[in-house]
PDB file of C-alpha atoms and ligand atoms in Angstrom:
ATOM      1  CA  UNK B  53       0.000   0.000   0.000  1.00 59.00           C
ATOM      2  CA  UNK B  54       0.967   3.631  -0.139  1.00 70.00           C
ATOM      3  CA  UNK B  55       2.411   5.095   3.036  1.00 91.00           C
ATOM      4  CA  UNK B  56      -0.474   5.540   5.464  1.00 97.00           C
ATOM      5  CA  UNK B  57       0.191   9.272   5.782  1.00 97.00           C
ATOM      6  CA  UNK B  58       0.111   9.784   1.993  1.00 97.00           C
ATOM      7  CA  UNK B  59      -3.070   7.772   1.687  1.00 98.00           C
ATOM      8  CA  UNK B  60      -4.827   9.782   4.407  1.00 98.00           C
ATOM      9  CA  UNK B  61      -3.662  13.055   2.919  1.00 97.00           C
ATOM     10  CA  UNK B  62      -4.898  12.165  -0.530  1.00 97.00           C
ATOM     11  CA  UNK B  63      -8.308  11.156   0.883  1.00 98.00           C
ATOM     12  CA  UNK B  64      -8.389  14.314   2.931  1.00 97.00           C
ATOM     13  CA  UNK B  65      -7.970  16.423  -0.175  1.00 96.00           C
ATOM     14  CA  UNK B  66     -10.422  14.342  -2.176  1.00 97.00           C
ATOM     15  CA  UNK B  67     -13.182  14.323   0.429  1.00 97.00           C
ATOM     16  CA  UNK B  68     -12.509  17.554   2.324  1.00 96.00           C
ATOM     17  CA  UNK B  69     -12.279  15.693   5.589  1.00 97.00           C
ATOM     18  CA  UNK B  70      -9.978  14.944   8.483  1.00 98.00           C
ATOM     19  CA  UNK B  71     -12.265  12.409  10.102  1.00 98.00           C
ATOM     20  CA  UNK B  72     -11.432   8.760  10.724  1.00 98.00           C
ATOM     21  CA  UNK B  73     -14.576   6.838  11.584  1.00 98.00           C
ATOM     22  CA  UNK B  74     -14.284   4.605  14.662  1.00 98.00           C
ATOM     23  CA  UNK B  75     -16.801   1.989  13.507  1.00 98.00           C
ATOM     24  CA  UNK B  76     -17.667   1.083  17.092  1.00 98.00           C
ATOM     25  CA  UNK B  77     -21.106  -0.342  16.498  1.00 98.00           C
ATOM     26  CA  UNK B  78     -22.819  -1.817  19.562  1.00 97.00           C
ATOM     27  CA  UNK B  79     -26.155  -3.629  20.022  1.00 97.00           C
ATOM     28  CA  UNK B  80     -27.036  -7.166  18.948  1.00 98.00           C
ATOM     29  CA  UNK B  81     -23.896  -8.941  17.726  1.00 98.00           C
ATOM     30  CA  UNK B  82     -25.614 -10.414  14.668  1.00 96.00           C
ATOM     31  CA  UNK B  83     -26.433  -7.048  13.130  1.00 97.00           C
ATOM     32  CA  UNK B  84     -23.315  -5.035  13.982  1.00 98.00           C
ATOM     33  CA  UNK B  85     -21.430  -5.681  10.775  1.00 98.00           C
ATOM     34  CA  UNK B  86     -24.449  -4.789   8.677  1.00 98.00           C
ATOM     35  CA  UNK B  87     -24.801  -1.490  10.516  1.00 98.00           C
ATOM     36  CA  UNK B  88     -21.079  -0.795  10.112  1.00 98.00           C
ATOM     37  CA  UNK B  89     -21.360  -1.480   6.373  1.00 98.00           C
ATOM     38  CA  UNK B  90     -24.304   0.927   6.131  1.00 98.00           C
ATOM     39  CA  UNK B  91     -22.232   3.587   7.870  1.00 98.00           C
ATOM     40  CA  UNK B  92     -19.336   3.058   5.458  1.00 98.00           C
ATOM     41  CA  UNK B  93     -21.648   3.325   2.436  1.00 98.00           C
ATOM     42  CA  UNK B  94     -23.280   6.420   3.851  1.00 98.00           C
ATOM     43  CA  UNK B  95     -20.089   8.220   4.883  1.00 98.00           C
ATOM     44  CA  UNK B  96     -17.499   6.972   2.404  1.00 98.00           C
ATOM     45  CA  UNK B  97     -17.049  10.329   0.705  1.00 98.00           C
ATOM     46  CA  UNK B  98     -16.997  12.289   3.930  1.00 98.00           C
ATOM     47  CA  UNK B  99     -14.109  10.652   5.778  1.00 98.00           C
ATOM     48  CA  UNK B 100     -10.515   9.539   5.243  1.00 98.00           C
ATOM     49  CA  UNK B 101     -10.298   6.089   6.888  1.00 98.00           C
ATOM     50  CA  UNK B 102     -12.089   3.574   9.076  1.00 98.00           C
ATOM     51  CA  UNK B 103     -10.819   2.294  12.416  1.00 98.00           C
ATOM     52  CA  UNK B 104     -12.089  -1.056  13.687  1.00 98.00           C
ATOM     53  CA  UNK B 105     -11.944  -1.969  17.360  1.00 98.00           C
ATOM     54  CA  UNK B 106     -13.071  -4.931  19.502  1.00 98.00           C
ATOM     55  CA  UNK B 107     -16.743  -3.998  19.026  1.00 98.00           C
ATOM     56  CA  UNK B 108     -16.461  -5.727  15.640  1.00 98.00           C
ATOM     57  CA  UNK B 109     -13.186  -7.644  15.833  1.00 98.00           C
ATOM     58  CA  UNK B 110     -14.252  -9.745  18.785  1.00 98.00           C
ATOM     59  CA  UNK B 111     -17.663 -10.977  17.626  1.00 98.00           C
ATOM     60  CA  UNK B 112     -16.701 -11.362  13.965  1.00 98.00           C
ATOM     61  CA  UNK B 113     -12.938 -11.854  13.717  1.00 98.00           C
ATOM     62  CA  UNK B 114     -11.064 -10.946  10.547  1.00 98.00           C
ATOM     63  CA  UNK B 115     -12.860 -13.537   8.404  1.00 98.00           C
ATOM     64  CA  UNK B 116     -16.268 -12.215   9.405  1.00 98.00           C
ATOM     65  CA  UNK B 117     -15.156  -8.686   8.587  1.00 98.00           C
ATOM     66  CA  UNK B 118     -13.869  -9.424   5.098  1.00 98.00           C
ATOM     67  CA  UNK B 119     -16.836  -7.895   3.257  1.00 98.00           C
ATOM     68  CA  UNK B 120     -16.754  -4.780   5.389  1.00 98.00           C
ATOM     69  CA  UNK B 121     -13.026  -4.392   4.838  1.00 98.00           C
ATOM     70  CA  UNK B 122     -13.506  -4.916   1.084  1.00 98.00           C
ATOM     71  CA  UNK B 123     -16.239  -2.316   1.031  1.00 98.00           C
ATOM     72  CA  UNK B 124     -13.839   0.179   2.601  1.00 98.00           C
ATOM     73  CA  UNK B 125     -11.125  -0.816   0.116  1.00 98.00           C
ATOM     74  CA  UNK B 126     -13.514  -0.311  -2.812  1.00 98.00           C
ATOM     75  CA  UNK B 127     -14.225   3.160  -1.473  1.00 98.00           C
ATOM     76  CA  UNK B 128     -10.491   3.891  -1.254  1.00 98.00           C
ATOM     77  CA  UNK B 129     -10.521   3.988   2.543  1.00 98.00           C
ATOM     78  CA  UNK B 130      -7.723   2.399   4.575  1.00 98.00           C
ATOM     79  CA  UNK B 131      -8.882   0.187   7.443  1.00 98.00           C
ATOM     80  CA  UNK B 132      -6.950   0.472  10.693  1.00 98.00           C
ATOM     81  CA  UNK B 133      -7.163  -2.317  13.282  1.00 98.00           C
ATOM     82  CA  UNK B 134      -7.166  -0.844  16.775  1.00 98.00           C
ATOM     83  CA  UNK B 135      -5.516  -3.826  18.481  1.00 94.00           C
ATOM     84  CA  UNK B 136      -3.304  -1.755  20.800  1.00 97.00           C
ATOM     85  CA  UNK B 137      -1.037  -4.703  20.150  1.00 97.00           C
ATOM     86  CA  UNK B 138       1.257  -5.358  23.083  1.00 96.00           C
ATOM     87  CA  UNK B 139       2.885  -8.788  22.964  1.00 96.00           C
ATOM     88  CA  UNK B 140       6.101 -10.628  22.160  1.00 96.00           C
ATOM     89  CA  UNK B 141       7.411 -10.316  18.615  1.00 96.00           C
ATOM     90  CA  UNK B 142       6.241 -13.736  17.392  1.00 97.00           C
ATOM     91  CA  UNK B 143       2.659 -13.111  18.524  1.00 97.00           C
ATOM     92  CA  UNK B 144       2.715  -9.561  17.180  1.00 97.00           C
ATOM     93  CA  UNK B 145       3.914 -10.816  13.802  1.00 98.00           C
ATOM     94  CA  UNK B 146       1.239 -13.537  13.673  1.00 98.00           C
ATOM     95  CA  UNK B 147      -1.440 -10.953  14.499  1.00 98.00           C
ATOM     96  CA  UNK B 148      -0.161  -8.558  11.850  1.00 98.00           C
ATOM     97  CA  UNK B 149      -0.061 -11.298   9.199  1.00 98.00           C
ATOM     98  CA  UNK B 150      -3.621 -12.346  10.005  1.00 98.00           C
ATOM     99  CA  UNK B 151      -4.900  -8.789   9.775  1.00 98.00           C
ATOM    100  CA  UNK B 152      -2.966  -7.811   6.673  1.00 98.00           C
ATOM    101  CA  UNK B 153      -3.646 -10.979   4.698  1.00 98.00           C
ATOM    102  CA  UNK B 154      -7.345 -10.319   5.294  1.00 98.00           C
ATOM    103  CA  UNK B 155      -7.346  -6.826   3.895  1.00 98.00           C
ATOM    104  CA  UNK B 156      -6.507  -4.589   6.848  1.00 98.00           C
ATOM    105  CA  UNK B 157      -4.157  -1.754   5.943  1.00 98.00           C
ATOM    106  CA  UNK B 158      -2.683  -0.689   9.273  1.00 98.00           C
ATOM    107  CA  UNK B 159      -2.675  -1.532  12.945  1.00 98.00           C
ATOM    108  CA  UNK B 160      -2.243   0.264  16.236  1.00 98.00           C
ATOM    109  CA  UNK B 161       0.372  -1.067  18.638  1.00 98.00           C
ATOM    110  CA  UNK B 162       1.456  -0.179  22.159  1.00 97.00           C
ATOM    111  CA  UNK B 163       5.082   0.967  22.439  1.00 97.00           C
ATOM    112  CA  UNK B 164       5.016  -0.064  26.101  1.00 95.00           C
ATOM    113  CA  UNK B 165       6.090  -3.576  25.060  1.00 94.00           C
ATOM    114  CA  UNK B 166       9.490  -2.210  24.016  1.00 93.00           C
ATOM    115  CA  UNK B 167      11.539  -2.592  20.891  1.00 95.00           C
ATOM    116  CA  UNK B 168      13.780  -5.642  21.040  1.00 94.00           C
ATOM    117  CA  UNK B 169      11.747  -8.809  20.600  1.00 94.00           C
ATOM    118  CA  UNK B 170       8.503  -6.809  20.761  1.00 94.00           C
ATOM    119  CA  UNK B 171       7.964  -3.929  18.364  1.00 96.00           C
ATOM    120  CA  UNK B 172      11.063  -4.488  16.195  1.00 96.00           C
ATOM    121  CA  UNK B 173       9.692  -7.644  14.564  1.00 96.00           C
ATOM    122  CA  UNK B 174       6.306  -6.006  14.162  1.00 97.00           C
ATOM    123  CA  UNK B 175       7.736  -2.941  12.420  1.00 97.00           C
ATOM    124  CA  UNK B 176       9.737  -5.224  10.090  1.00 97.00           C
ATOM    125  CA  UNK B 177       6.609  -7.247   9.262  1.00 97.00           C
ATOM    126  CA  UNK B 178       4.598  -4.092   8.549  1.00 97.00           C
ATOM    127  CA  UNK B 179       7.363  -2.810   6.269  1.00 96.00           C
ATOM    128  CA  UNK B 180       7.717  -6.177   4.514  1.00 96.00           C
ATOM    129  CA  UNK B 181       3.952  -6.344   3.855  1.00 96.00           C
ATOM    130  CA  UNK B 182       3.858  -2.615   3.032  1.00 96.00           C
ATOM    131  CA  UNK B 183       1.271  -1.918   5.717  1.00 98.00           C
ATOM    132  CA  UNK B 184       0.928   0.807   8.322  1.00 98.00           C
ATOM    133  CA  UNK B 185       1.752   0.910  12.016  1.00 98.00           C
ATOM    134  CA  UNK B 186       0.645   3.620  14.415  1.00 98.00           C
ATOM    135  CA  UNK B 187       1.842   3.729  18.026  1.00 98.00           C
ATOM    136  CA  UNK B 188      -0.242   4.578  21.053  1.00 98.00           C
ATOM    137  CA  UNK B 189       1.428   7.590  22.650  1.00 98.00           C
ATOM    138  CA  UNK B 190      -1.270   9.122  24.865  1.00 97.00           C
ATOM    139  CA  UNK B 191      -4.778   7.856  25.579  1.00 95.00           C
ATOM    140  CA  UNK B 192      -7.957   9.857  26.020  1.00 91.00           C
ATOM    141  CA  UNK B 193      -9.382   8.700  29.363  1.00 92.00           C
ATOM    142  CA  UNK B 194      -8.548  10.493  32.641  1.00 90.00           C
ATOM    143  CA  UNK B 195      -6.450   7.581  33.907  1.00 93.00           C
ATOM    144  CA  UNK B 196      -4.070   7.978  30.953  1.00 93.00           C
ATOM    145  CA  UNK B 197      -1.853  10.166  33.101  1.00 92.00           C
ATOM    146  CA  UNK B 198      -1.375   7.286  35.541  1.00 93.00           C
ATOM    147  CA  UNK B 199       0.374   5.268  32.826  1.00 92.00           C
ATOM    148  CA  UNK B 200       1.301   7.293  29.730  1.00 94.00           C
ATOM    149  CA  UNK B 201       1.875  10.372  31.894  1.00 94.00           C
ATOM    150  CA  UNK B 202       4.240   8.671  34.360  1.00 95.00           C
ATOM    151  CA  UNK B 203       7.567  10.406  34.809  1.00 95.00           C
ATOM    152  CA  UNK B 204      10.437   8.269  33.571  1.00 93.00           C
ATOM    153  CA  UNK B 205      13.664   9.994  34.530  1.00 92.00           C
ATOM    154  CA  UNK B 206      12.997  13.626  33.752  1.00 92.00           C
ATOM    155  CA  UNK B 207      10.314  13.195  31.187  1.00 95.00           C
ATOM    156  CA  UNK B 208       6.801  11.805  30.895  1.00 97.00           C
ATOM    157  CA  UNK B 209       6.473   8.398  29.301  1.00 97.00           C
ATOM    158  CA  UNK B 210       4.485   9.820  26.371  1.00 98.00           C
ATOM    159  CA  UNK B 211       7.449  11.931  25.303  1.00 97.00           C
ATOM    160  CA  UNK B 212       9.679   8.903  25.294  1.00 97.00           C
ATOM    161  CA  UNK B 213       7.031   7.072  23.253  1.00 97.00           C
ATOM    162  CA  UNK B 214       6.946  10.009  20.826  1.00 98.00           C
ATOM    163  CA  UNK B 215      10.720   9.819  20.380  1.00 97.00           C
ATOM    164  CA  UNK B 216      10.459   6.075  19.868  1.00 97.00           C
ATOM    165  CA  UNK B 217       7.724   6.550  17.296  1.00 98.00           C
ATOM    166  CA  UNK B 218      10.222   8.694  15.415  1.00 98.00           C
ATOM    167  CA  UNK B 219      13.180   6.401  15.961  1.00 97.00           C
ATOM    168  CA  UNK B 220      11.339   3.175  15.172  1.00 96.00           C
ATOM    169  CA  UNK B 221       9.948   4.639  11.967  1.00 95.00           C
ATOM    170  CA  UNK B 222       6.233   4.140  12.637  1.00 97.00           C
ATOM    171  CA  UNK B 223       3.707   5.869  10.389  1.00 98.00           C
ATOM    172  CA  UNK B 224       2.378   7.935  13.236  1.00 98.00           C
ATOM    173  CA  UNK B 225       1.112   8.269  16.774  1.00 98.00           C
ATOM    174  CA  UNK B 226      -2.209   8.211  18.587  1.00 98.00           C
ATOM    175  CA  UNK B 227      -2.538  11.159  20.952  1.00 98.00           C
ATOM    176  CA  UNK B 228      -5.781  12.140  22.690  1.00 97.00           C
ATOM    177  CA  UNK B 229      -7.612  15.163  21.300  1.00 98.00           C
ATOM    178  CA  UNK B 230      -8.319  16.115  24.914  1.00 97.00           C
ATOM    179  CA  UNK B 231      -4.661  16.969  25.539  1.00 97.00           C
ATOM    180  CA  UNK B 232      -3.632  19.729  23.085  1.00 98.00           C
ATOM    181  CA  UNK B 233      -0.481  20.506  25.065  1.00 97.00           C
ATOM    182  CA  UNK B 234       0.644  16.883  24.740  1.00 98.00           C
ATOM    183  CA  UNK B 235      -0.219  16.932  21.023  1.00 98.00           C
ATOM    184  CA  UNK B 236       2.017  19.993  20.691  1.00 98.00           C
ATOM    185  CA  UNK B 237       4.905  18.274  22.468  1.00 98.00           C
ATOM    186  CA  UNK B 238       4.545  15.091  20.420  1.00 98.00           C
ATOM    187  CA  UNK B 239       4.310  17.078  17.167  1.00 98.00           C
ATOM    188  CA  UNK B 240       7.583  18.786  17.971  1.00 98.00           C
ATOM    189  CA  UNK B 241       9.281  15.398  18.257  1.00 98.00           C
ATOM    190  CA  UNK B 242       7.824  13.530  15.257  1.00 98.00           C
ATOM    191  CA  UNK B 243       8.993  13.778  11.679  1.00 97.00           C
ATOM    192  CA  UNK B 244       6.837  15.894   9.391  1.00 95.00           C
ATOM    193  CA  UNK B 245       5.571  12.857   7.515  1.00 95.00           C
ATOM    194  CA  UNK B 246       4.522  11.028  10.693  1.00 97.00           C
ATOM    195  CA  UNK B 247       0.841  11.631  11.367  1.00 98.00           C
ATOM    196  CA  UNK B 248      -0.923  12.272  14.657  1.00 98.00           C
ATOM    197  CA  UNK B 249      -4.352  10.658  14.950  1.00 98.00           C
ATOM    198  CA  UNK B 250      -6.491  11.975  17.796  1.00 98.00           C
ATOM    199  CA  UNK B 251      -9.432  10.119  19.334  1.00 98.00           C
ATOM    200  CA  UNK B 252     -11.654  11.410  22.128  1.00 96.00           C
ATOM    201  CA  UNK B 253     -13.588  13.993  20.101  1.00 96.00           C
ATOM    202  CA  UNK B 254     -17.246  14.507  21.027  1.00 93.00           C
ATOM    203  CA  UNK B 255     -18.568  12.071  23.626  1.00 94.00           C
ATOM    204  CA  UNK B 256     -15.265  11.989  25.545  1.00 95.00           C
ATOM    205  CA  UNK B 257     -15.122  15.789  25.484  1.00 93.00           C
ATOM    206  CA  UNK B 258     -12.271  16.442  23.040  1.00 95.00           C
ATOM    207  CA  UNK B 259     -12.396  19.392  20.647  1.00 96.00           C
ATOM    208  CA  UNK B 260     -11.459  18.550  17.050  1.00 97.00           C
ATOM    209  CA  UNK B 261     -10.389  22.043  16.131  1.00 97.00           C
ATOM    210  CA  UNK B 262      -8.140  22.491  19.139  1.00 97.00           C
ATOM    211  CA  UNK B 263      -6.539  19.124  18.447  1.00 97.00           C
ATOM    212  CA  UNK B 264      -5.731  20.080  14.856  1.00 97.00           C
ATOM    213  CA  UNK B 265      -4.497  23.506  15.881  1.00 97.00           C
ATOM    214  CA  UNK B 266      -2.133  21.838  18.339  1.00 98.00           C
ATOM    215  CA  UNK B 267      -0.666  19.645  15.596  1.00 98.00           C
ATOM    216  CA  UNK B 268      -2.939  16.642  15.050  1.00 98.00           C
ATOM    217  CA  UNK B 269      -3.538  15.627  11.466  1.00 98.00           C
ATOM    218  CA  UNK B 270      -6.765  13.643  11.842  1.00 98.00           C
ATOM    219  CA  UNK B 271      -9.461  13.064  14.437  1.00 98.00           C
ATOM    220  CA  UNK B 272     -10.878   9.650  15.225  1.00 98.00           C
ATOM    221  CA  UNK B 273     -14.594   9.867  15.969  1.00 98.00           C
ATOM    222  CA  UNK B 274     -16.874   7.061  17.106  1.00 98.00           C
ATOM    223  CA  UNK B 275     -20.064   7.494  19.086  1.00 98.00           C
ATOM    224  CA  UNK B 276     -20.770  11.109  18.022  1.00 97.00           C
ATOM    225  CA  UNK B 277     -21.233   9.639  14.561  1.00 98.00           C
ATOM    226  CA  UNK B 278     -22.301   6.029  15.098  1.00 97.00           C
ATOM    227  CA  UNK B 279     -24.990   6.979  17.619  1.00 97.00           C
ATOM    228  CA  UNK B 280     -26.173  10.124  15.853  1.00 97.00           C
ATOM    229  CA  UNK B 281     -29.700  10.233  14.428  1.00 97.00           C
ATOM    230  CA  UNK B 282     -28.159  11.526  11.231  1.00 98.00           C
ATOM    231  CA  UNK B 283     -24.529  10.334  10.973  1.00 98.00           C
ATOM    232  CA  UNK B 284     -23.909  12.246   7.718  1.00 98.00           C
ATOM    233  CA  UNK B 285     -24.886  15.514   9.348  1.00 98.00           C
ATOM    234  CA  UNK B 286     -22.682  14.733  12.271  1.00 98.00           C
ATOM    235  CA  UNK B 287     -19.613  14.104  10.048  1.00 98.00           C
ATOM    236  CA  UNK B 288     -20.436  17.126   7.883  1.00 97.00           C
ATOM    237  CA  UNK B 289     -20.496  19.315  10.976  1.00 97.00           C
ATOM    238  CA  UNK B 290     -17.000  18.156  11.989  1.00 97.00           C
ATOM    239  CA  UNK B 291     -15.720  18.569   8.428  1.00 97.00           C
ATOM    240  CA  UNK B 292     -17.129  22.094   8.270  1.00 96.00           C
ATOM    241  CA  UNK B 293     -15.600  22.911  11.621  1.00 94.00           C
ATOM    242  CA  UNK B 294     -12.212  21.761  10.369  1.00 95.00           C
ATOM    243  CA  UNK B 295     -12.754  23.251   6.893  1.00 84.00           C
ATOM    244  CA  UNK B 296     -10.161  21.462   4.816  1.00 52.00           C
ATOM    245  CA  UNK B 297      -9.382  22.747   1.339  1.00 44.00           C
ATOM    246  CA  UNK B 298     -10.347  20.209  -1.273  1.00 43.00           C
ATOM    247  CA  UNK B 299      -8.018  19.582  -4.186  1.00 42.00           C
TER     248      UNK B 299
HETATM  249  O1  LIG P 126     -16.848   6.914  20.674  1.00 94.42           O
HETATM  250  P1  LIG P 126     -15.506   7.617  20.735  1.00 94.42           P
HETATM  251  O2  LIG P 126     -15.406   8.721  19.711  1.00 94.42           O
HETATM  252  O3  LIG P 126     -15.171   8.051  22.116  1.00 94.42           O
HETATM  253  O4  LIG P 126     -14.468   6.464  20.282  1.00 94.42           O
HETATM  254  C1  LIG P 126     -13.069   6.615  20.295  1.00 94.42           C
HETATM  255  C2  LIG P 126     -12.411   5.370  19.772  1.00 94.42           C
HETATM  256  O5  LIG P 126     -11.006   5.530  19.822  1.00 94.42           O
HETATM  257  C3  LIG P 126     -12.704   4.097  20.528  1.00 94.42           C
HETATM  258  O6  LIG P 126     -12.587   3.018  19.609  1.00 94.42           O
HETATM  259  C4  LIG P 126     -11.587   4.034  21.546  1.00 94.42           C
HETATM  260  O7  LIG P 126     -11.341   2.708  21.992  1.00 94.42           O
HETATM  261  C5  LIG P 126     -10.443   4.555  20.733  1.00 94.42           C
HETATM  262  N1  LIG P 126      -9.322   5.175  21.444  1.00 94.42           N
HETATM  263  C6  LIG P 126      -9.479   6.226  22.320  1.00 94.42           C
HETATM  264  N2  LIG P 126      -8.384   6.801  22.906  1.00 94.42           N
HETATM  265  C7  LIG P 126      -7.151   6.355  22.637  1.00 94.42           C
HETATM  266  C8  LIG P 126      -6.962   5.281  21.753  1.00 94.42           C
HETATM  267  C9  LIG P 126      -8.078   4.726  21.169  1.00 94.42           C
HETATM  268  O8  LIG P 126     -10.614   6.686  22.556  1.00 94.42           O
HETATM  269  N3  LIG P 126      -6.099   6.973  23.128  1.00 94.42           N
END
């Protein structure tokens, strides 16, 4: 695939959007994938990518999500698996292979597991399969500070993770939209081509505009869209707020 950042940028220009849909559909398990597919069809020209989390991955697995993933691919949208992958290299590699050979384009991993024998093999696998990897640098719930905000030596853990995102050559970082000052710090560490994806907009209280102003490239939005009476209106409102120039 193209580099994740290039792909997102090209979609952003094409669709005038900086929104990644978190397809976190809840309700009866049997009908979740159908609802997610409807959302993709409805919103495919209003967003830049789709993120899939346990809401779908657990009940369906990658095989049960094949049609959904294909539908996204047909619409030109990368699909990001939000595994927050955090295991030994061999297990990470197996997980990546399973996702990527079933159409997923990128995954999210947790840098906490460390490089040697953890993330190193995963990064190599992603590069070999030409797929994306985004590292979790700062989460969006209040307790994030208890882990990602811990002081390690003189600096908070998230800053170290930001430097590692740069050093390990990941495609980007996840940083909560609710923490613009942390976004700013992470932006100052990352390479220009490394993207910052920011969840937490809407229901969790994050402000999309402030996140982008601080240095985020894209916002990840779930419930404000998936649970809206009119999901298109909800995405359009965020797109208008962020007013991206279309190519
Ligand atoms: O519904 P909402 O917009 O709050 O969904 C945010 C999505 O992003 C969820 O899938 C959540 O698990 C995920 N996420 C997050 N904060 C992070 C990393 C991932 O909210 N730091």
